[in-house]
Short mmCIF file of N, CA and C in Angstrom, two decimals:
data_model
loop_
_atom_site.label_atom_id
_atom_site.label_comp_id
_atom_site.label_asym_id
_atom_site.label_seq_id
_atom_site.Cartn_x
_atom_site.Cartn_y
_atom_site.Cartn_z
N MET O 1 130.27 30.32 70.80
CA MET O 1 130.22 31.10 71.24
C MET O 1 131.01 31.07 72.45
N PRO O 2 132.25 32.09 72.76
CA PRO O 2 133.17 32.09 73.51
C PRO O 2 132.79 32.09 75.06
N LYS O 3 133.23 31.23 76.05
CA LYS O 3 133.03 31.10 77.25
C LYS O 3 133.00 31.92 78.04
N ALA O 4 131.87 32.44 78.89
CA ALA O 4 132.04 33.49 79.96
C ALA O 4 132.72 33.22 81.43
N PHE O 5 133.55 33.75 81.67
CA PHE O 5 134.43 33.85 82.87
C PHE O 5 133.86 34.80 83.86
N PRO O 6 133.82 34.79 85.05
CA PRO O 6 133.56 35.83 86.01
C PRO O 6 134.18 37.17 85.88
N ALA O 7 133.49 38.10 86.23
CA ALA O 7 134.22 39.15 86.19
C ALA O 7 135.45 39.61 86.88
N GLU O 8 135.04 38.65 88.42
CA GLU O 8 136.62 38.71 88.94
C GLU O 8 137.67 38.00 88.44
N LEU O 9 137.33 37.34 87.55
CA LEU O 9 138.69 36.71 87.19
C LEU O 9 139.48 37.30 86.50
N ARG O 10 139.32 38.15 85.64
CA ARG O 10 140.31 38.78 84.73
C ARG O 10 141.17 39.58 85.37
N PRO O 11 141.27 40.29 86.28
CA PRO O 11 142.10 41.34 86.76
C PRO O 11 143.03 40.43 87.95
N ASP O 12 142.63 39.43 88.40
CA ASP O 12 143.41 38.21 88.66
C ASP O 12 144.27 37.61 88.16
N VAL O 13 143.95 37.26 86.99
CA VAL O 13 144.59 36.61 86.09
C VAL O 13 145.66 37.34 85.54
N VAL O 14 145.08 38.72 85.17
CA VAL O 14 146.34 39.79 84.58
C VAL O 14 147.56 39.81 85.40
N ALA O 15 146.83 40.31 86.88
CA ALA O 15 147.84 40.61 87.89
C ALA O 15 148.79 39.17 88.01
N VAL O 16 148.43 38.31 88.23
CA VAL O 16 149.45 36.95 87.91
C VAL O 16 150.15 36.69 86.67
N ALA O 17 149.46 37.33 85.33
CA ALA O 17 150.65 37.42 84.34
C ALA O 17 151.69 38.44 84.23
N ARG O 18 151.36 39.50 84.91
CA ARG O 18 152.03 40.61 84.86
C ARG O 18 153.34 40.32 85.90
N LEU O 19 153.12 39.57 86.95
CA LEU O 19 154.30 39.13 87.73
C LEU O 19 155.23 38.51 87.07
N GLY O 20 154.97 37.84 86.00
CA GLY O 20 156.36 37.35 85.16
C GLY O 20 156.86 35.98 85.68
N GLU O 21 156.50 35.60 87.08
CA GLU O 21 156.66 34.23 87.65
C GLU O 21 156.77 33.17 86.80
N ALA O 22 155.62 32.95 86.00
CA ALA O 22 155.54 31.56 85.22
C ALA O 22 155.26 31.92 83.82
N PRO O 23 155.23 31.28 82.88
CA PRO O 23 154.76 31.25 81.42
C PRO O 23 153.64 31.38 81.47
N LEU O 24 153.21 32.31 80.26
CA LEU O 24 151.82 32.46 80.24
C LEU O 24 151.00 31.29 79.88
N ARG O 25 151.77 30.31 79.49
CA ARG O 25 150.76 29.26 78.95
C ARG O 25 150.51 28.44 80.05
N GLN O 26 151.30 28.58 81.25
CA GLN O 26 151.03 27.88 82.38
C GLN O 26 149.98 28.34 83.20
N ILE O 27 150.10 29.58 83.17
CA ILE O 27 148.95 30.57 84.00
C ILE O 27 147.90 30.29 83.32
N ALA O 28 147.69 30.47 81.95
CA ALA O 28 146.29 30.03 81.50
C ALA O 28 146.02 28.95 81.66
N LYS O 29 146.65 27.77 81.63
CA LYS O 29 146.27 26.38 82.12
C LYS O 29 145.65 26.41 83.65
N ASP O 30 146.32 26.98 84.62
CA ASP O 30 146.27 27.10 85.79
C ASP O 30 144.87 27.62 86.23
N PHE O 31 144.83 28.75 85.59
CA PHE O 31 143.08 29.43 85.27
C PHE O 31 142.11 28.76 84.82
N GLY O 32 142.32 27.78 83.46
CA GLY O 32 141.42 27.37 82.91
C GLY O 32 140.75 27.98 81.92
N ILE O 33 141.58 28.96 81.15
CA ILE O 33 141.28 29.72 80.00
C ILE O 33 142.35 29.14 78.78
N SER O 34 142.06 30.03 77.91
CA SER O 34 142.99 29.52 76.47
C SER O 34 144.29 30.67 76.70
N GLU O 35 145.31 30.46 76.07
CA GLU O 35 146.24 31.18 75.98
C GLU O 35 146.05 32.29 75.26
N ALA O 36 145.33 32.15 74.43
CA ALA O 36 144.78 33.23 73.26
C ALA O 36 143.76 34.13 74.03
N CYS O 37 143.39 33.78 74.99
CA CYS O 37 141.96 34.47 75.70
C CYS O 37 143.12 35.47 76.79
N LEU O 38 144.22 34.60 77.57
CA LEU O 38 144.99 35.71 78.47
C LEU O 38 145.56 36.93 77.56
N HIS O 39 146.36 36.47 76.32
CA HIS O 39 146.81 37.14 75.50
C HIS O 39 145.90 38.54 75.50
N ARG O 40 144.76 38.54 74.97
CA ARG O 40 143.64 39.26 74.90
C ARG O 40 143.39 40.09 76.14
N TRP O 41 143.16 39.22 76.95
CA TRP O 41 142.91 39.82 78.28
C TRP O 41 144.04 40.94 78.74
N LEU O 42 145.40 40.43 78.44
CA LEU O 42 146.47 41.36 78.74
C LEU O 42 146.68 42.51 77.94
N LYS O 43 146.25 42.31 76.48
CA LYS O 43 146.19 43.56 75.48
C LYS O 43 144.89 44.62 76.09
N LEU O 44 143.83 43.96 76.63
CA LEU O 44 142.66 44.83 76.99
C LEU O 44 143.12 45.80 78.36
N ALA O 45 143.91 45.19 79.03
CA ALA O 45 144.33 45.46 80.47
C ALA O 45 145.03 46.75 80.22
N ASP O 46 146.33 46.78 79.14
CA ASP O 46 147.52 47.60 78.79
C ASP O 46 146.74 48.83 78.04
N VAL O 47 145.53 48.62 77.30
CA VAL O 47 144.78 49.68 76.97
C VAL O 47 143.92 50.61 77.95
N GLU O 48 143.27 49.70 78.94
CA GLU O 48 142.73 50.28 80.18
C GLU O 48 143.82 51.11 81.11
N ASP O 49 144.78 50.61 81.19
CA ASP O 49 145.89 51.30 81.93
C ASP O 49 146.67 52.39 81.24
N GLY O 50 146.33 52.48 80.09
CA GLY O 50 147.14 53.39 79.03
C GLY O 50 148.45 53.32 78.61
N VAL O 51 149.11 52.21 78.87
CA VAL O 51 150.08 51.42 78.30
C VAL O 51 150.33 51.42 76.90
N ARG O 52 149.12 51.07 76.29
CA ARG O 52 148.88 50.95 74.86
C ARG O 52 147.89 51.66 74.57
N PRO O 53 148.00 52.12 73.06
CA PRO O 53 146.82 52.92 72.78
C PRO O 53 145.99 52.42 72.22
N GLY O 54 144.55 52.80 72.67
CA GLY O 54 143.71 52.31 72.18
C GLY O 54 142.07 52.93 72.71
N THR O 55 141.06 52.34 72.60
CA THR O 55 139.81 52.89 73.16
C THR O 55 139.57 52.01 74.63
N THR O 56 139.31 52.81 75.37
CA THR O 56 138.92 52.03 76.68
C THR O 56 137.33 51.52 76.52
N SER O 57 137.08 50.70 77.74
CA SER O 57 135.65 50.03 77.77
C SER O 57 134.87 51.56 78.19
N ARG O 58 135.53 52.14 78.48
CA ARG O 58 134.29 53.67 79.37
C ARG O 58 134.62 54.13 78.32
N GLU O 59 135.46 54.47 77.53
CA GLU O 59 135.41 55.37 76.03
C GLU O 59 134.56 54.97 75.46
N SER O 60 134.63 53.57 75.07
CA SER O 60 133.56 52.72 74.07
C SER O 60 132.24 52.71 74.56
N ALA O 61 131.97 52.70 75.91
CA ALA O 61 130.44 53.31 76.20
C ALA O 61 129.92 53.98 76.21
N GLU O 62 130.73 55.53 76.35
CA GLU O 62 130.46 56.35 76.11
C GLU O 62 130.26 56.87 74.60
N LEU O 63 131.21 56.58 73.87
CA LEU O 63 130.80 56.70 72.20
C LEU O 63 129.44 55.90 71.97
N ARG O 64 129.09 54.54 72.58
CA ARG O 64 127.63 53.95 72.32
C ARG O 64 126.69 54.80 72.60
N GLU O 65 126.68 55.30 73.84
CA GLU O 65 125.53 56.32 74.26
C GLU O 65 125.48 57.43 73.36
N LEU O 66 126.65 57.92 73.33
CA LEU O 66 126.36 59.53 72.24
C LEU O 66 125.77 58.91 70.97
N ARG O 67 126.47 57.53 70.26
CA ARG O 67 125.87 57.67 69.32
C ARG O 67 124.31 57.17 68.92
N ARG O 68 123.93 56.93 70.26
CA ARG O 68 122.47 56.38 70.46
C ARG O 68 121.50 57.78 71.02
N ARG O 69 122.40 58.53 71.61
CA ARG O 69 121.58 59.83 71.72
C ARG O 69 121.49 60.71 70.65
N ASN O 70 122.50 60.76 69.41
CA ASN O 70 122.51 61.09 68.46
C ASN O 70 121.46 60.91 67.45
N LYS O 71 121.34 59.53 67.47
CA LYS O 71 120.13 59.03 66.47
C LYS O 71 119.00 59.34 66.70
N VAL O 72 118.73 59.55 68.46
CA VAL O 72 117.45 60.10 68.88
C VAL O 72 116.99 61.40 68.42
N LEU O 73 118.05 62.10 68.82
CA LEU O 73 117.90 63.84 68.05
C LEU O 73 118.11 63.86 66.88
N GLU O 74 118.55 63.02 65.54
CA GLU O 74 118.46 63.04 64.00
C GLU O 74 116.81 63.02 63.71
N GLN O 75 116.15 61.88 65.00
CA GLN O 75 114.92 61.57 64.39
C GLN O 75 113.99 62.43 64.79
N GLU O 76 114.11 63.06 66.04
CA GLU O 76 113.52 64.32 66.47
C GLU O 76 113.26 65.50 65.39
N ASN O 77 114.76 65.35 65.20
CA ASN O 77 114.77 66.43 63.64
C ASN O 77 114.07 66.55 62.52
N GLU O 78 114.29 65.43 62.14
CA GLU O 78 113.49 65.09 60.83
C GLU O 78 112.11 64.89 61.29
N MET O 79 111.35 64.46 62.65
CA MET O 79 109.96 64.50 62.77
C MET O 79 109.81 66.08 62.99
N LEU O 80 110.40 66.82 63.49
CA LEU O 80 110.19 68.37 63.18
C LEU O 80 110.17 69.33 62.29
N ARG O 81 111.18 68.55 61.21
CA ARG O 81 111.14 69.03 59.90
C ARG O 81 109.83 69.11 59.14
N ARG O 82 109.50 67.30 59.06
CA ARG O 82 108.33 66.86 58.36
C ARG O 82 107.09 67.90 59.25
N ALA O 83 106.76 68.07 60.38
CA ALA O 83 105.81 68.68 60.74
C ALA O 83 105.76 70.03 60.37
N ALA O 84 106.95 70.86 60.30
CA ALA O 84 106.95 72.35 59.93
C ALA O 84 106.63 72.14 57.98
N ALA O 85 107.22 71.30 57.40
CA ALA O 85 106.48 71.16 56.44
C ALA O 85 104.92 71.03 55.67
N TYR O 86 104.67 69.98 56.70
CA TYR O 86 103.12 70.05 56.98
C TYR O 86 102.02 71.06 57.26
N PHE O 87 102.65 71.78 58.25
CA PHE O 87 101.95 72.60 58.40
C PHE O 87 101.97 73.89 57.86
N ALA O 88 103.46 74.37 57.11
CA ALA O 88 103.18 75.41 56.06
C ALA O 88 102.85 75.18 54.84
N LYS O 89 102.23 74.12 54.56
CA LYS O 89 101.60 73.70 53.37
C LYS O 89 100.14 74.64 53.22
N GLY O 90 100.08 75.29 52.26
CA GLY O 90 98.97 75.84 51.93
C GLY O 90 98.38 76.85 53.00
N ARG O 91 99.22 77.47 53.81
CA ARG O 91 99.30 78.39 54.93
C ARG O 91 99.96 79.53 54.75
N LEU O 92 100.48 79.70 53.39
CA LEU O 92 101.59 80.91 53.01
C LEU O 92 100.27 82.12 52.92
N VAL O 93 100.85 83.22 53.85
CA VAL O 93 99.82 84.55 54.06
C VAL O 93 100.23 85.32 52.93
N THR O 94 99.41 85.85 52.38
CA THR O 94 99.94 86.54 51.09
C THR O 94 99.01 88.12 51.46
N PRO O 95 99.71 89.23 50.87
CA PRO O 95 98.98 90.46 51.18
C PRO O 95 97.52 90.59 50.79
N VAL O 96 97.20 89.58 49.80
CA VAL O 96 95.69 89.73 49.12
C VAL O 96 94.91 88.94 50.15
N SER O 97 95.43 88.07 50.79
CA SER O 97 94.57 87.01 51.48
C SER O 97 94.20 87.75 53.09
N VAL O 98 95.36 88.70 53.64
CA VAL O 98 95.12 89.45 54.88
C VAL O 98 94.44 90.52 54.42
N CYS O 99 94.05 91.29 53.55
CA CYS O 99 93.45 92.48 53.40
C CYS O 99 92.03 91.94 52.74
N ARG O 100 92.01 91.03 52.39
CA ARG O 100 90.63 90.62 52.07
C ARG O 100 89.29 90.96 53.26
N GLY O 101 88.44 91.98 52.85
CA GLY O 101 87.39 92.28 54.08
C GLY O 101 87.71 93.09 55.12
N ARG O 102 89.00 93.54 55.03
CA ARG O 102 89.33 94.14 56.68
C ARG O 102 89.36 95.98 55.51
N SER O 103 89.56 97.10 56.59
CA SER O 103 89.78 98.19 56.16
C SER O 103 91.05 98.60 55.63
N SER O 104 91.00 99.51 54.59
CA SER O 104 92.02 99.81 54.03
C SER O 104 92.98 100.85 54.78
N ARG O 105 92.94 101.02 56.31
CA ARG O 105 93.48 101.60 56.75
C ARG O 105 94.80 100.91 57.07
N MET O 106 94.61 99.71 57.31
CA MET O 106 95.61 98.82 58.06
C MET O 106 96.99 99.22 56.84
N PRO O 107 98.13 99.47 57.74
CA PRO O 107 99.44 99.67 56.62
C PRO O 107 99.69 98.60 55.31
N GLU O 108 99.50 97.30 55.66
CA GLU O 108 100.01 96.19 55.03
C GLU O 108 98.82 96.23 53.92
N CYS O 109 97.28 96.93 53.90
CA CYS O 109 96.33 96.47 52.77
C CYS O 109 96.37 97.87 52.15
N ARG O 110 97.33 98.80 51.63
CA ARG O 110 97.62 99.88 51.69
C ARG O 110 98.15 99.56 49.88
#
């Protein structure tokens, strides 16, 4: 499992790396992270800043929430479909059943 770094560390490291005053290997060593981790952070920062195409963390969170909401709505829809089918079973109203025992003056019983 990757080592967790404080959330405040990432923007600082990215800012130092973007200055370009030192090689990435040295910056990674100074902050106690791997060079691969630094490269990944730089890519993510580029996506967040719109420099590189990709899905931002905000878009990813929104997509996750929309998928969760869609799943809930699909489950509710299925439940309503089943309930409608259950209540519709054997409850079809036919003209004969409506007119049984009623006056023939009703328009539907003629």
